[in-house]
mmCIF file of C-alpha atoms in Angstrom:
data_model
loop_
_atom_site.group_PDB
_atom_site.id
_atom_site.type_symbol
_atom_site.label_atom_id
_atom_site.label_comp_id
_atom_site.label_asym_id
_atom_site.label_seq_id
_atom_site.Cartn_x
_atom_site.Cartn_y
_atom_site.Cartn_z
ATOM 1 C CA UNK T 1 -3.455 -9.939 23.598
ATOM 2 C CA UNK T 2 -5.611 -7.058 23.056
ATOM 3 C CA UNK T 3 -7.962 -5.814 25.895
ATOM 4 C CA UNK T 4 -11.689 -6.800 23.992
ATOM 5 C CA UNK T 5 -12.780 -3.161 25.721
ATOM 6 C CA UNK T 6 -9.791 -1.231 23.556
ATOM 7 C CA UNK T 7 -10.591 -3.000 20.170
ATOM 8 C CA UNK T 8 -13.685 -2.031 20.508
ATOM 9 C CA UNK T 9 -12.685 1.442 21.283
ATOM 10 C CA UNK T 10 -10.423 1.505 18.235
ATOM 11 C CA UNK T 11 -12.875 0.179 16.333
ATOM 12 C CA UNK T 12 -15.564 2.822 16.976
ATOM 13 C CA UNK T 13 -12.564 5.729 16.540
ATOM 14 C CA UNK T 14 -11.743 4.452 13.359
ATOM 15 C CA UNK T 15 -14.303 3.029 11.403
ATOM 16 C CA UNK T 16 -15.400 5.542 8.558
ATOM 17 C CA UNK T 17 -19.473 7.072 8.591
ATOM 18 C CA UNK T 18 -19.420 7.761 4.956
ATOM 19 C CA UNK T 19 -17.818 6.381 1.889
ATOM 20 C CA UNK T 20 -17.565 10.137 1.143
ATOM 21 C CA UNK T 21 -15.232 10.246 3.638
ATOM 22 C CA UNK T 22 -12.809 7.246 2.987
ATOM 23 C CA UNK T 23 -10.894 5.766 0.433
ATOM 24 C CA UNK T 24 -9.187 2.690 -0.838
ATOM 25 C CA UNK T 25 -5.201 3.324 -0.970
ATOM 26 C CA UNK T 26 -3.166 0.501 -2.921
ATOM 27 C CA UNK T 27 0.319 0.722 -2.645
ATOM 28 C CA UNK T 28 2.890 -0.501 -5.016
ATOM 29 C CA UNK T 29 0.828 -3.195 -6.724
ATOM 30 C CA UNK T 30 3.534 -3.085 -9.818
ATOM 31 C CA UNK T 31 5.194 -5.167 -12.483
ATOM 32 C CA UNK T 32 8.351 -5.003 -10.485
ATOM 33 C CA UNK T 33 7.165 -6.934 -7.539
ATOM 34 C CA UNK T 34 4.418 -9.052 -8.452
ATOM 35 C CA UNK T 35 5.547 -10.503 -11.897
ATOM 36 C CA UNK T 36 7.213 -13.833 -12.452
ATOM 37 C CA UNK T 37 10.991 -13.137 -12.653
ATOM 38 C CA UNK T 38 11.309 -9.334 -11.388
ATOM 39 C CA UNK T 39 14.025 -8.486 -9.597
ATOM 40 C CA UNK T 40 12.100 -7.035 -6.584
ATOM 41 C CA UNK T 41 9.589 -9.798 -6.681
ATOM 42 C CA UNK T 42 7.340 -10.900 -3.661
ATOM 43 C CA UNK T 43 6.296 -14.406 -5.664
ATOM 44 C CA UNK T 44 3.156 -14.890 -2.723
ATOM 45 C CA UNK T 45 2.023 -11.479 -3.530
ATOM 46 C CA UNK T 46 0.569 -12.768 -6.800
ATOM 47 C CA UNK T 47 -0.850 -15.763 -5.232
ATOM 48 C CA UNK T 48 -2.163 -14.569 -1.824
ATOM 49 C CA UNK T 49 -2.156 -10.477 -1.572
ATOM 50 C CA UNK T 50 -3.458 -9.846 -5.553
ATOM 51 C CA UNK T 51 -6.572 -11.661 -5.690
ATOM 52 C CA UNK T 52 -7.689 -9.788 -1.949
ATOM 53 C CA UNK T 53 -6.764 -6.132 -3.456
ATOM 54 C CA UNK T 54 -8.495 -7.229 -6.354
ATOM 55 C CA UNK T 55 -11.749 -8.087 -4.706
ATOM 56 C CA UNK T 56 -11.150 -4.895 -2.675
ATOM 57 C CA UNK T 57 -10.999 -2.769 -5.510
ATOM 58 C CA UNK T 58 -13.735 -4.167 -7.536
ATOM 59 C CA UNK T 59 -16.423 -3.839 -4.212
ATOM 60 C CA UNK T 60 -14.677 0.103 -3.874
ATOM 61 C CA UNK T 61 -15.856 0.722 -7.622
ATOM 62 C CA UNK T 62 -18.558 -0.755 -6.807
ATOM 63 C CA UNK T 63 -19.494 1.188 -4.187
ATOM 64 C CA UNK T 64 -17.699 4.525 -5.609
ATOM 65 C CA UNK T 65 -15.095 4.695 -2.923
ATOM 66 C CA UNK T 66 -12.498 6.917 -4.178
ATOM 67 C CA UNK T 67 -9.284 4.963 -5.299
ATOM 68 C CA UNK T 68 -5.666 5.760 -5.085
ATOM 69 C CA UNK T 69 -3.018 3.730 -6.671
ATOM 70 C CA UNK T 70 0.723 4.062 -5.203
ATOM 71 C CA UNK T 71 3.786 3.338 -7.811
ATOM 72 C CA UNK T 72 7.460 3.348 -6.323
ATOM 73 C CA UNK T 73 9.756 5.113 -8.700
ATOM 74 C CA UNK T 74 13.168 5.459 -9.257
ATOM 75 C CA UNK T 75 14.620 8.501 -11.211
ATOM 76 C CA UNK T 76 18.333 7.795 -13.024
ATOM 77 C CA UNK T 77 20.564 9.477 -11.278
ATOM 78 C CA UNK T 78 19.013 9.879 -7.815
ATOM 79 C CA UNK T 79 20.759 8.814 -4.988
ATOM 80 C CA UNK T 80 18.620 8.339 -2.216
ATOM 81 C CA UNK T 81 19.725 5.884 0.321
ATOM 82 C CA UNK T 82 16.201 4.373 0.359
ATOM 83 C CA UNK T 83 17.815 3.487 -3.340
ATOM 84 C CA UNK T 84 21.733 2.774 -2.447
ATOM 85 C CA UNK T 85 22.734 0.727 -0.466
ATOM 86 C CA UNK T 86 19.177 -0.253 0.466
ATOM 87 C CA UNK T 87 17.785 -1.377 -3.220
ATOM 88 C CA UNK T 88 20.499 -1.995 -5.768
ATOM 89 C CA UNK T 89 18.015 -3.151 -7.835
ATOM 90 C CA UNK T 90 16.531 0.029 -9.234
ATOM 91 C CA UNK T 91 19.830 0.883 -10.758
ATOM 92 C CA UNK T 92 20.688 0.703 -14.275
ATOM 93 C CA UNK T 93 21.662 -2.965 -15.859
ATOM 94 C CA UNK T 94 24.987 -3.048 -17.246
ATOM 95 C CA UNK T 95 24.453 -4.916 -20.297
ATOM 96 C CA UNK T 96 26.374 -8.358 -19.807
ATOM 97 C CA UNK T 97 26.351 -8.547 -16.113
ATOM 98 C CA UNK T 98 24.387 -10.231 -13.676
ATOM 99 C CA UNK T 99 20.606 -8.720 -12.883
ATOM 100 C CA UNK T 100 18.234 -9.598 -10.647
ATOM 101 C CA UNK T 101 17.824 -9.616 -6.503
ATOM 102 C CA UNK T 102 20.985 -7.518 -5.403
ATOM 103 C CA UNK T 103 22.084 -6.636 -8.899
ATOM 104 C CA UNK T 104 21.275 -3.074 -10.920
ATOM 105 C CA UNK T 105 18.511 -4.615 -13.060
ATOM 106 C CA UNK T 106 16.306 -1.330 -13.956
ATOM 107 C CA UNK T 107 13.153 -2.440 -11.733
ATOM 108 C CA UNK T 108 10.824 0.265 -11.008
ATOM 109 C CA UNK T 109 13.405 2.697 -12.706
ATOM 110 C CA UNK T 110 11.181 5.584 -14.521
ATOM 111 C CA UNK T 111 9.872 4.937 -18.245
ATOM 112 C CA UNK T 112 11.226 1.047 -17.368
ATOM 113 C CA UNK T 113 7.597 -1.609 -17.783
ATOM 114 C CA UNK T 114 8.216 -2.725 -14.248
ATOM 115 C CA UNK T 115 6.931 0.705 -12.847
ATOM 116 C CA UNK T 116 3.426 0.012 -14.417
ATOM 117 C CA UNK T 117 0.575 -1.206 -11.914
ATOM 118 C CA UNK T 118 0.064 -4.630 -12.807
ATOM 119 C CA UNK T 119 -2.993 -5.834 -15.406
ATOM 120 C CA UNK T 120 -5.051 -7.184 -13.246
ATOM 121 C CA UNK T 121 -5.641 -4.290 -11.186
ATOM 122 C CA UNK T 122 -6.879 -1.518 -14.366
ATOM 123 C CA UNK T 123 -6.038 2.103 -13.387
ATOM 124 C CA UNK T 124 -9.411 4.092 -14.457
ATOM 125 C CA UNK T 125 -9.537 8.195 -15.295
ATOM 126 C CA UNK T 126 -10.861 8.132 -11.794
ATOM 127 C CA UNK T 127 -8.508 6.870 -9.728
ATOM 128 C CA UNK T 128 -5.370 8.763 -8.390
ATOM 129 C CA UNK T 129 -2.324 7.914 -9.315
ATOM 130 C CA UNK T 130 0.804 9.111 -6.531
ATOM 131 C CA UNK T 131 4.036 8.579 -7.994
ATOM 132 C CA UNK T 132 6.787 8.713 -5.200
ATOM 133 C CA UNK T 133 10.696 8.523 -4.966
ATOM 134 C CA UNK T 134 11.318 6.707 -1.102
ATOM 135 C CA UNK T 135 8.865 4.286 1.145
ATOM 136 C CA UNK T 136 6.520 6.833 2.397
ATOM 137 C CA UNK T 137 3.621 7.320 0.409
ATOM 138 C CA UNK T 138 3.000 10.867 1.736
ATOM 139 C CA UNK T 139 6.574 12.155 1.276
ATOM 140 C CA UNK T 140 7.660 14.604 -1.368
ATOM 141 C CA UNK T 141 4.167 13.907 -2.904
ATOM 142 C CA UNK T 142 0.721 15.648 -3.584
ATOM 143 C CA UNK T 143 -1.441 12.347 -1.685
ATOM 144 C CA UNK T 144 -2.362 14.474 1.437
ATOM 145 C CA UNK T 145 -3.388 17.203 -0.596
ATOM 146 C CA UNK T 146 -5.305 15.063 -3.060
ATOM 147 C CA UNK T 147 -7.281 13.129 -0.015
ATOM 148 C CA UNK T 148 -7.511 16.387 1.953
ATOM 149 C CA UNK T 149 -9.226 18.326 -0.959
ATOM 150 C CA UNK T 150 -11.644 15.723 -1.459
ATOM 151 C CA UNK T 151 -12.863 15.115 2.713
ATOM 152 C CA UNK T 152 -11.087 11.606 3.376
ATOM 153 C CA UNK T 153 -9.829 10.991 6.273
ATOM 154 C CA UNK T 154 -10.106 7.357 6.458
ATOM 155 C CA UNK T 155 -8.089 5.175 4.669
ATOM 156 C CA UNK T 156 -8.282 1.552 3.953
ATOM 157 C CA UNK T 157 -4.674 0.394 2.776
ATOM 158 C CA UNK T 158 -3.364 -2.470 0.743
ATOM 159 C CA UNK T 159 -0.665 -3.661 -0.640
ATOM 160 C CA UNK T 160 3.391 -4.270 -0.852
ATOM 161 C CA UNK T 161 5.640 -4.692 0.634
ATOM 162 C CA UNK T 162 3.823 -4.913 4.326
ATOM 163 C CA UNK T 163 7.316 -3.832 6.153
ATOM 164 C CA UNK T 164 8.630 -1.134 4.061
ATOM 165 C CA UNK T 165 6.379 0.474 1.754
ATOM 166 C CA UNK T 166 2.773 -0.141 3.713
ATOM 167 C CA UNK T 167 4.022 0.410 7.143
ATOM 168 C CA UNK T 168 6.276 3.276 6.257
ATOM 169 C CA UNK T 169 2.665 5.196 4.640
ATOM 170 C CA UNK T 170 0.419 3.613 7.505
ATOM 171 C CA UNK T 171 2.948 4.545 9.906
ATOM 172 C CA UNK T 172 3.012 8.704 8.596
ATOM 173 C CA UNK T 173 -0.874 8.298 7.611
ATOM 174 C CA UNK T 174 -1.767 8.056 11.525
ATOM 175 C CA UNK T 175 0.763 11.025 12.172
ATOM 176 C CA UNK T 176 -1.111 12.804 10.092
ATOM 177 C CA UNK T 177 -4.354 11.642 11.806
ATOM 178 C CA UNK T 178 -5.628 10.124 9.033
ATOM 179 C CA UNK T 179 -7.996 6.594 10.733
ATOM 180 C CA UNK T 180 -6.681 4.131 9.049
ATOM 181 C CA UNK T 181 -7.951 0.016 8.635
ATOM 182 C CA UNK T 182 -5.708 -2.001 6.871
ATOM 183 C CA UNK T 183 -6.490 -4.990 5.007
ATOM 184 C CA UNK T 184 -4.376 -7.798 6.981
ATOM 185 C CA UNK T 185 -4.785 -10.347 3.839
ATOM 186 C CA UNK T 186 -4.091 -7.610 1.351
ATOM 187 C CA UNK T 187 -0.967 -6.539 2.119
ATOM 188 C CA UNK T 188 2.139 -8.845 1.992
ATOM 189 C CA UNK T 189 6.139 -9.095 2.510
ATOM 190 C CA UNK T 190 8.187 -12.086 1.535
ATOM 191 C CA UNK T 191 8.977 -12.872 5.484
ATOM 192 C CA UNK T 192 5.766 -14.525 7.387
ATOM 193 C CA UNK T 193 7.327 -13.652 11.027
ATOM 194 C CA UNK T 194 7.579 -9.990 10.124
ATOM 195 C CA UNK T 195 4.308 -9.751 8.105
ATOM 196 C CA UNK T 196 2.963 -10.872 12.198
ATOM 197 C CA UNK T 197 5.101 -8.512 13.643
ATOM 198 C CA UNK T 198 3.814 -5.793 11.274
ATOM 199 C CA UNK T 199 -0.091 -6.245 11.650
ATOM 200 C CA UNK T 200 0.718 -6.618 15.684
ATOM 201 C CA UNK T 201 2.399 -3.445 16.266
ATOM 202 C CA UNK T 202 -0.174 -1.659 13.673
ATOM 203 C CA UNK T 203 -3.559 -3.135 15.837
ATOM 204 C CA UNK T 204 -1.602 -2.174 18.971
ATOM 205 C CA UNK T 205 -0.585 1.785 18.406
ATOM 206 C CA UNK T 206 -1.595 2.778 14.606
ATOM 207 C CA UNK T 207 -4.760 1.170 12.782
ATOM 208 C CA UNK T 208 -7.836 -0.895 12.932
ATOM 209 C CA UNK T 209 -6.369 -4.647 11.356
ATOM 210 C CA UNK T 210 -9.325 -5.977 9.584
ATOM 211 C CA UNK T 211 -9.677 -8.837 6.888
ATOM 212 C CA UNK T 212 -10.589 -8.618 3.343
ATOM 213 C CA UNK T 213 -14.564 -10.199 3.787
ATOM 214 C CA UNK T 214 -14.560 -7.866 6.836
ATOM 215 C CA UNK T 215 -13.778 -4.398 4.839
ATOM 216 C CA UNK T 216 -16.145 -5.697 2.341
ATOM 217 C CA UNK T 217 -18.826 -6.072 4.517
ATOM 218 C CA UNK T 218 -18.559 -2.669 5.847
ATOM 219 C CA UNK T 219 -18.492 -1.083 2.420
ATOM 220 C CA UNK T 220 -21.668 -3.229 1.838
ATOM 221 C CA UNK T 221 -23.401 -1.679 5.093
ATOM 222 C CA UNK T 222 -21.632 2.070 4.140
ATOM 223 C CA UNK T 223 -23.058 1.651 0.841
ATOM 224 C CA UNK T 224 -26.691 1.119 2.568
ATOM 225 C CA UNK T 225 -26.384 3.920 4.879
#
């Protein structure tokens, strides 16, 4: 348990002045791990983590908090080990063998549907979109630069999956001393022990952990100044 004094002192470090200076980062809301029958899918994701990023991003439009959408992407040929062994999945499908979880079944591979953010969650000319090859939303791509250019330096994350994907950007965000909040019932992983674990260890050494209602009351008060 949490000393009251330093929640409150990671609170006040944290906590963005502006909307100028913040923005809403969703990360790997795609067709390839939120739809019915994908080989990478996180089924609660649909049911528990969509509807908060949804809310999320309708209050951040509402507000005109700068959004950035994350898409994990897998280019043929590349063999990163975040890839093989790690996701056999993104691979190619042999036609007449097996697909799905642990089989080569084209999810998230580039120009394959599954890379596309999902429906409900509309991608507008506004928003940016950060297409990267590994975990790390940061690594080997332009979304430092992008937030940097505009004055963010606080970032309110979402998304999946909460070990991999969302820690692995939270996790090189605060390196990079961005002050970050994430949104403990908008991000998800299939594993309810580790999704704990995760939001622990983040409240403890690397972000502010707040709740969807909670984030959308302070873009609410933000908005009012």
């Amino acid at each position: 348990m949490l000393a009251k004094s330093k929640l409150a002192a990671i609170d006040e470090c944290l906590r963005p002045r502006t909307l100028k200076e913040a923005a809403l980062i969703i990360i790997d809301m795609q067709k390839g791990f939120l739809y019915v029958g994908a080989a990478l899918e996180v089924p609660e994701g649909r049911t528990k983590c969509l509807p908060n990023v949804g809310r999320l991003l309708s209050k951040a439009r509402e507000v005109g908090l700068q959004v950035v959408f994350t898409k994990y992407v897998h280019r043929p040929g590349s063999q990163r080990i975040s890839a093989y062994p790690f996701a056999p999945e993104v691979f190619a499908h042999p036609p007449g063998t097996p697909s799905g979880l642990f089989h080569p079944s084209n999810c998230c591979m580039q120009g394959d549907p599954s890379v596309d953010i999902v429906d409900e969650l509309a991608v507008t000319k506004d928003d940016i979109v950060i297409e990267k090859y590994g975990y790390d939303s940061f690594h080997e791509t332009t979304l430092d630069t992008e937030l940097r250019s505009r004055g963010i330096g606080h970032l309110y994350i979402t998304g999946v999956t909460t070990d991999i994907c969302v820690d692995s950007t939270v996790k090189r965000g605060f390196h990079l001393e961005y002050k970050i909040t994430a949104a403990s019932d908008a991000v998800l992983t299939k594993w309810p022990n580790i999704q704990e674990a995760c939001l622990d260890i983040w409240k403890r050494k690397f972000a502010r952990v707040k709740s969807t209602s909670e984030i959308l009351d302070e873009m609410d008060a933000l908005k009012r100044g």
